[in-house]
Structure formats: C-alpha cells, structure tokens
N, CA and C of each residue as an Amber inpcrd file, in Angstrom:
protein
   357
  44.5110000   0.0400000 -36.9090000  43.3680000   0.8650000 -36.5990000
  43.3940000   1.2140000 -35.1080000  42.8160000   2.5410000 -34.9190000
  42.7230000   2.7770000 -33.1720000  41.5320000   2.8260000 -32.9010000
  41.2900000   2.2690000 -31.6820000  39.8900000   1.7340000 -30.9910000
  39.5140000   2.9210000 -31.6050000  39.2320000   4.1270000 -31.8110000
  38.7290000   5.4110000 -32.3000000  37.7480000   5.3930000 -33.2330000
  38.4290000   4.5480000 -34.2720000  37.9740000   4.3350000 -35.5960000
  36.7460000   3.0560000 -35.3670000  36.8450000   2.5290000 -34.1380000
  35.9830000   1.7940000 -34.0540000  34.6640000   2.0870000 -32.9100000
  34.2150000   3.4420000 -32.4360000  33.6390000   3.9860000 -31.5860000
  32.3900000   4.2410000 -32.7770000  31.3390000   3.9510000 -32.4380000
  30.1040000   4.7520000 -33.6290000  29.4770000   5.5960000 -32.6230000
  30.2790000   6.8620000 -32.6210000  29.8160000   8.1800000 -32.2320000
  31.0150000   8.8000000 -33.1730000  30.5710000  10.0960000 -33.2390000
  31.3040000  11.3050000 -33.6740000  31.2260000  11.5750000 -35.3230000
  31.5110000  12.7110000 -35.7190000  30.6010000  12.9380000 -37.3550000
  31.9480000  12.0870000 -38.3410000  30.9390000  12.0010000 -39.5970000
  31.6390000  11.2900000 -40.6060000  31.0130000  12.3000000 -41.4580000
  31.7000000  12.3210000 -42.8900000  30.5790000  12.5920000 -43.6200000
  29.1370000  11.8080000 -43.9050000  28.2220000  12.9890000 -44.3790000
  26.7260000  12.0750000 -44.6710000  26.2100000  12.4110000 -46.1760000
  25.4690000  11.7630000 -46.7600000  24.9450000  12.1540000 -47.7880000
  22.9460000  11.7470000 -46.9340000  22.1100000  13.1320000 -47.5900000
  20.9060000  12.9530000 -47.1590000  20.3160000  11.4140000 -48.0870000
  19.1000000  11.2850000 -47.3190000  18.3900000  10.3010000 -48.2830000
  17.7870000  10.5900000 -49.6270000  18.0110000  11.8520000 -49.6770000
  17.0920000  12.4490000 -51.1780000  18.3240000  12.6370000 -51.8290000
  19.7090000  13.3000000 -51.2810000  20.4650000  12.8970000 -52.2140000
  20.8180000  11.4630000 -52.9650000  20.9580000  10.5310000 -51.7780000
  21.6720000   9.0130000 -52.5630000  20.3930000   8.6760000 -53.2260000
  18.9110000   8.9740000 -53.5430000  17.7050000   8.4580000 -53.8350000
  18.3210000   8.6520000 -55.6360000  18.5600000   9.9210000 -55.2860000
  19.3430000  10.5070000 -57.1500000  20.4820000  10.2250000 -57.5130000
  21.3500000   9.8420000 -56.5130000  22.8280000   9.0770000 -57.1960000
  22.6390000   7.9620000 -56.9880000  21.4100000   7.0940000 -57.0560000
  21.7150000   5.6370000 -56.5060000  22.4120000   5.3550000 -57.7210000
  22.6420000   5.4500000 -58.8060000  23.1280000   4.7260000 -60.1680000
  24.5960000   4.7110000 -60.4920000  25.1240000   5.9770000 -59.4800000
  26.2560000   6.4550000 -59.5460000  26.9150000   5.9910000 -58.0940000
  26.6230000   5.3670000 -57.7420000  27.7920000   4.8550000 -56.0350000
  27.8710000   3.6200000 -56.1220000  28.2980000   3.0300000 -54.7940000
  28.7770000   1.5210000 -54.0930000  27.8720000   1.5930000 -52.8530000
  26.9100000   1.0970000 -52.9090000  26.0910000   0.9000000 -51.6150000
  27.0820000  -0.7410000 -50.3820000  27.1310000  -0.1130000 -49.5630000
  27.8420000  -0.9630000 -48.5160000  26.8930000  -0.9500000 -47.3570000
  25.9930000  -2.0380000 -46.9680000  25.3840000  -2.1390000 -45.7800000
  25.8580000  -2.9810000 -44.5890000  26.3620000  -2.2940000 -43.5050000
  26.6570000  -2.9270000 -42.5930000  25.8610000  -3.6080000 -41.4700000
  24.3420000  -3.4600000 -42.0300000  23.9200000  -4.4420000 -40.5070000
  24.0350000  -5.7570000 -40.6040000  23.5340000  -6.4200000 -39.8410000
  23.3870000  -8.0530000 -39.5900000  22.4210000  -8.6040000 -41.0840000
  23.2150000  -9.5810000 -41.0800000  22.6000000 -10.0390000 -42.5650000
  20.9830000 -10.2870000 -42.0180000  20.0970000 -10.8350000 -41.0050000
  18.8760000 -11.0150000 -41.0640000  18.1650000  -9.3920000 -41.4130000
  18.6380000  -8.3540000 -40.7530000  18.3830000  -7.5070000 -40.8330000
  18.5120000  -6.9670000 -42.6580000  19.5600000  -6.8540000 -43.0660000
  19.9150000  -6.8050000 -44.4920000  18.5810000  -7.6850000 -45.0450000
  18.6700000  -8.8510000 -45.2010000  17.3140000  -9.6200000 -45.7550000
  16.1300000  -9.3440000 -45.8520000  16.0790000  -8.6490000 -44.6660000
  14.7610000  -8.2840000 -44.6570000  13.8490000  -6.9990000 -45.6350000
  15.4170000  -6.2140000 -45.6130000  15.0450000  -4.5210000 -46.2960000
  16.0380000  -4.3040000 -46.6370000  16.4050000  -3.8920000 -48.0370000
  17.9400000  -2.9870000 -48.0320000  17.0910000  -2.0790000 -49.2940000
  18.4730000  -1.4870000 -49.2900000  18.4370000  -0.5530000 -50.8040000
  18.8410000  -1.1580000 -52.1320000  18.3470000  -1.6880000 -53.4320000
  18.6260000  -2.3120000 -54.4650000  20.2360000  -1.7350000 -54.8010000
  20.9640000  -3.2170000 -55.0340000  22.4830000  -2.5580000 -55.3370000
  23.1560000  -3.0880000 -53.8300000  23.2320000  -2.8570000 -53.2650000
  23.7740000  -2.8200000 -51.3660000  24.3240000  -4.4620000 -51.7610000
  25.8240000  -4.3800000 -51.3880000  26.0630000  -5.1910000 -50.8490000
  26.4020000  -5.3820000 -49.2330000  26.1400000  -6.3130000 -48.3910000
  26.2730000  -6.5490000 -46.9030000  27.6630000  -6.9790000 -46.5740000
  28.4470000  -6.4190000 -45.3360000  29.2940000  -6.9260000 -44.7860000
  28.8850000  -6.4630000 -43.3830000  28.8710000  -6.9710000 -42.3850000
  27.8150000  -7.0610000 -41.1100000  29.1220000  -6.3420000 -40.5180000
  29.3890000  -5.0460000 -39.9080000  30.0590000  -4.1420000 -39.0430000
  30.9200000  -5.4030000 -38.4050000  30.2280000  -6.3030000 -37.5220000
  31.1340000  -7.0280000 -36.8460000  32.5050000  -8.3200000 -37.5790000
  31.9890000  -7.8130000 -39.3610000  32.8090000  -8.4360000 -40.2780000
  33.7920000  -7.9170000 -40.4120000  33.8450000  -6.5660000 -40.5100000
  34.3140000  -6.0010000 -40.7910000  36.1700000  -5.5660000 -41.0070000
  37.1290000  -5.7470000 -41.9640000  38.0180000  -5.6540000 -42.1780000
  38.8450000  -5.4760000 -43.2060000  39.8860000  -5.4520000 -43.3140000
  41.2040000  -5.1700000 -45.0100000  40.4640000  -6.2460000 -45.8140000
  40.6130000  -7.6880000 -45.4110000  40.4280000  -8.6190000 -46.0890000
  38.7950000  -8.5000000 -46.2450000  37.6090000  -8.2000000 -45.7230000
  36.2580000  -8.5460000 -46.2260000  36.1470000  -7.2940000 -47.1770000
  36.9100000  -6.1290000 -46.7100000  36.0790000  -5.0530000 -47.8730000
  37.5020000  -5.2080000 -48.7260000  38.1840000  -6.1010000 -49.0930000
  38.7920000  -6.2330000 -50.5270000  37.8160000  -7.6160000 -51.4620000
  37.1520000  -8.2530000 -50.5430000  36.4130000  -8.9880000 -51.2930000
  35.3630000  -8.5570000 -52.1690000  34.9860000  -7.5910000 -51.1120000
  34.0250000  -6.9990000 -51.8800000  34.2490000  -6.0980000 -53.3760000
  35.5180000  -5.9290000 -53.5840000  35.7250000  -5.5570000 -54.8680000
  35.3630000  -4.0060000 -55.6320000  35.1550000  -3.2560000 -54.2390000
  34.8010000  -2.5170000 -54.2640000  35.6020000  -1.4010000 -55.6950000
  35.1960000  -0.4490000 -56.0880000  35.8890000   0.5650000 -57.2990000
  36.1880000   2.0740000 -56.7310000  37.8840000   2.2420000 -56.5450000
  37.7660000   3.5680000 -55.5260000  37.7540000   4.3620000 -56.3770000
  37.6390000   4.5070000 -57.5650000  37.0110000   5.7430000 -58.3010000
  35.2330000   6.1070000 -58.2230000  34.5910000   5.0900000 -57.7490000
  33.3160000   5.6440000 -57.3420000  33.4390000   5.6740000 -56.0450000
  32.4060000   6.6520000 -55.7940000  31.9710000   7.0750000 -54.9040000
  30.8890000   5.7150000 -53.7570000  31.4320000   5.6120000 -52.5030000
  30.7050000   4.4310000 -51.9870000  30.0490000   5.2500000 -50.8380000
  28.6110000   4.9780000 -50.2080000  28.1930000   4.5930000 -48.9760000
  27.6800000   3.8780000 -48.4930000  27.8050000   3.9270000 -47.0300000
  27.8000000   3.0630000 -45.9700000  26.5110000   3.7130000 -45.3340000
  25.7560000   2.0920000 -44.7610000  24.5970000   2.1500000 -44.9440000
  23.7240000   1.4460000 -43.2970000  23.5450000   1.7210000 -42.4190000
  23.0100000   0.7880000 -41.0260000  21.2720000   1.5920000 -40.8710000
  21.2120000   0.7770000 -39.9170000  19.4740000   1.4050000 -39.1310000
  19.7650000   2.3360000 -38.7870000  20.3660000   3.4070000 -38.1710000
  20.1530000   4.4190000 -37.4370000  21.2370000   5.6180000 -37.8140000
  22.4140000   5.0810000 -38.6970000  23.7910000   5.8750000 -38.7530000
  24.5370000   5.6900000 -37.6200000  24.2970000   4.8930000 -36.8860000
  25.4480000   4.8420000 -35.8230000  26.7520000   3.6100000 -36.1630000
  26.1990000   2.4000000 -36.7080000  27.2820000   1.4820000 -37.1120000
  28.1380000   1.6930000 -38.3000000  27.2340000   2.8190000 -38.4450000
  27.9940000   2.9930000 -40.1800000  29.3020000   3.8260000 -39.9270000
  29.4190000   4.6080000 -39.0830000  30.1840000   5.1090000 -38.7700000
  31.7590000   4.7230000 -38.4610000  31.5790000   3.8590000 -38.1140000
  33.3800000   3.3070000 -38.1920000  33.6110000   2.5620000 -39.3890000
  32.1490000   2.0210000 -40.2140000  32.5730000   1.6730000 -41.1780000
  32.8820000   2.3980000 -42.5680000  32.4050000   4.2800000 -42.2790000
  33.0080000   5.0780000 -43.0090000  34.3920000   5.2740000 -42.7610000
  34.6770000   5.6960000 -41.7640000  35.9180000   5.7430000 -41.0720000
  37.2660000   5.2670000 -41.7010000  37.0680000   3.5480000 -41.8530000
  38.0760000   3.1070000 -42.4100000  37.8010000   2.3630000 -43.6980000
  36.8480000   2.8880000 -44.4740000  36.8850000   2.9420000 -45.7880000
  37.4020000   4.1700000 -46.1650000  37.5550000   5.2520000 -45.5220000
  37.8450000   6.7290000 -45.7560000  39.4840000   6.7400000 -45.9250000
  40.2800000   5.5720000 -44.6870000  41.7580000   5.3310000 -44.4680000
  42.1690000   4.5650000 -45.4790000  41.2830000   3.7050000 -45.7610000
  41.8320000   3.0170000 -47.0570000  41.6420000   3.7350000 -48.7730000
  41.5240000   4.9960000 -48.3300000  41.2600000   5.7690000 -49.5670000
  40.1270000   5.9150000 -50.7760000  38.3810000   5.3880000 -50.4490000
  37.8080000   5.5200000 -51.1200000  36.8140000   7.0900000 -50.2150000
  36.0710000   7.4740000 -51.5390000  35.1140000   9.1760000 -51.4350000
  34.1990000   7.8840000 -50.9280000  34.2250000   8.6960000 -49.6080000
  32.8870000   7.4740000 -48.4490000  32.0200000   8.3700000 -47.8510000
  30.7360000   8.1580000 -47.9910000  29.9700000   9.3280000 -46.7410000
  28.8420000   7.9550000 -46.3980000  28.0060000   8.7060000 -45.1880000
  27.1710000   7.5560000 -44.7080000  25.9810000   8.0950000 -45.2140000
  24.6310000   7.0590000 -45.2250000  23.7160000   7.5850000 -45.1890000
  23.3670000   8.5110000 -43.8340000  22.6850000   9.4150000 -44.2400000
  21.6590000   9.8310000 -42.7930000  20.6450000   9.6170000 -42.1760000
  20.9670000   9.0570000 -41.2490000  19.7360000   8.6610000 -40.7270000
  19.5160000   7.0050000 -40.5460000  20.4120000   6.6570000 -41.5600000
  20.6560000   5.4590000 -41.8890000  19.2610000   4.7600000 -42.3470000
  18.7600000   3.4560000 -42.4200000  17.5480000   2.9020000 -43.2390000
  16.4710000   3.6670000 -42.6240000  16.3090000   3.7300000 -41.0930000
  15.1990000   4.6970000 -41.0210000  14.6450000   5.1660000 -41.2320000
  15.8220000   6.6830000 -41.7680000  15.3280000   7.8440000 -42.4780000
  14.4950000   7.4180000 -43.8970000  15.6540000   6.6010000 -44.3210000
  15.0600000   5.9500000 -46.0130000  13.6130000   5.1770000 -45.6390000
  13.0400000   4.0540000 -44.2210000  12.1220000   4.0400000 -44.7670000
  11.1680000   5.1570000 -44.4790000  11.2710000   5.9170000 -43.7580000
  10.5800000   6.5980000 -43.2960000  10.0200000   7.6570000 -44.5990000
  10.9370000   7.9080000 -45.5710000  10.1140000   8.6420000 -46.8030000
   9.8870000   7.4650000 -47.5700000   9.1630000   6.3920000 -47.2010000
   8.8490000   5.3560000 -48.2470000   9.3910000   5.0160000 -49.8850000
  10.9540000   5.2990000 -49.4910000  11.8850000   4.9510000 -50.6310000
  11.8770000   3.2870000 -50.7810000  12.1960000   3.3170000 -52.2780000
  11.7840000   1.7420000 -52.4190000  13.1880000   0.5830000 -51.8300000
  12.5460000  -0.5760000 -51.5790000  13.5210000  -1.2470000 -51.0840000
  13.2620000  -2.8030000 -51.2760000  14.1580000  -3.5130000 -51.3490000
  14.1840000  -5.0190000 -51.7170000  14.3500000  -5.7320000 -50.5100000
  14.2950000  -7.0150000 -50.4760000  14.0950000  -8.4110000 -49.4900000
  14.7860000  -9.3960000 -49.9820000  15.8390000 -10.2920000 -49.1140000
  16.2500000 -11.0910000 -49.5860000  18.4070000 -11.2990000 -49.6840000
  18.7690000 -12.2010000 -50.5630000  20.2200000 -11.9010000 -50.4110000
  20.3000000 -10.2390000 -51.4620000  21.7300000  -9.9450000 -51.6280000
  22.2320000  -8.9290000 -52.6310000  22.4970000  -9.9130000 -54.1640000
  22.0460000  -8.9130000 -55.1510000  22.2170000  -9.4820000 -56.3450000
  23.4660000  -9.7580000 -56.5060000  24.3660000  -8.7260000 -56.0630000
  25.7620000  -9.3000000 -56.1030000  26.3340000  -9.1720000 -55.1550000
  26.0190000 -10.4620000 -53.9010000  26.7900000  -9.8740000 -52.7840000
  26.6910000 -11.6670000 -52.5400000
C-alpha cells in the first residue's frame, strides 16, 4: 500500500444515506470507528474493524462476500476513506457512506447499541 491510500482526504466513491437506508438488505456494512464509538451507535448489520485495525489479514476475517456490494462506514466520511480505498484494491464494489454516521443520525435513521450481531 502507498501512504496515499492511507491519507483520509480525497474522493472515493459515496453512496447517500437515503440510498444505503433502501439497500440496507442488499450490502456488507463495514464500520471503521473505534469500537467505543461503534457501541455506542451503529447501523444494524455493521460489522467493526477500527481504521487503525485495519489490514489483508483483519478484512479477510471478516469474511466479507465480493459479490456483494460493501460500505464503509465512520463519523464524518473522513476515516472511511482509506478504508474504501483498499477494499476497492482488493477487489470488492465499495463506496462510503456520506457524510458518514452524522449524516445518518442527523435524518434520525434507526440505529443499534452495543457489540455487532456478527462481528
């Protein structure tokens, strides 16, 4: 990887929050913040790997399916960003949220507390 891929500035793809609100049934939710943060609020489905986890070996644990479609998920869209990056190099259809949880809570989309059901 080049430090590049690890900068959270510069565009990735995004999917809006009203879109993933209607494909939630159809993706791989991947949240990269800090697990207290994760605990506190995520999106039902989301599994966590904390940005600073981040690697070949944690996102093969995760078991992810590169025939679906996955995004990547932080507070603001800025961490998510390298973690689209090189989910994108390792060949899965990756976009980030926008806006990242923010945006989501900010239209009072629903959200869970606690670990991931399957994470």
């Amino acid at each position: 990887m080049k430090l590049f891929d690890w900068l959270p500035f510069g565009r990735v793809s995004e999917i809006s929050p009203e879109a993933l609100k209607e494909q939630l049934e159809s993706v791989q939710l991947v949240d990269v913040r800090t697990l207290g943060e994760f605990q506190k609020s995520h999106i039902q489905g989301a599994v966590n790997i904390p940005i600073t986890h981040f690697s070949k070996k944690a996102i093969s644990e995760l078991s992810l399916d590169q025939s679906i479609p996955v995004v990547t998920i932080c507070l603001s869209a800025h961490r998510s960003i390298p973690a689209t990056r090189q989910l994108k190099q390792l060949g899965y259809d990756v976009k980030q949220l926008q806006g990242g949880m923010v945006a989501w809570w900010n239209r009072s989309y629903p959200v869970v507390s606690g670990q991931a059901e399957n994470g």
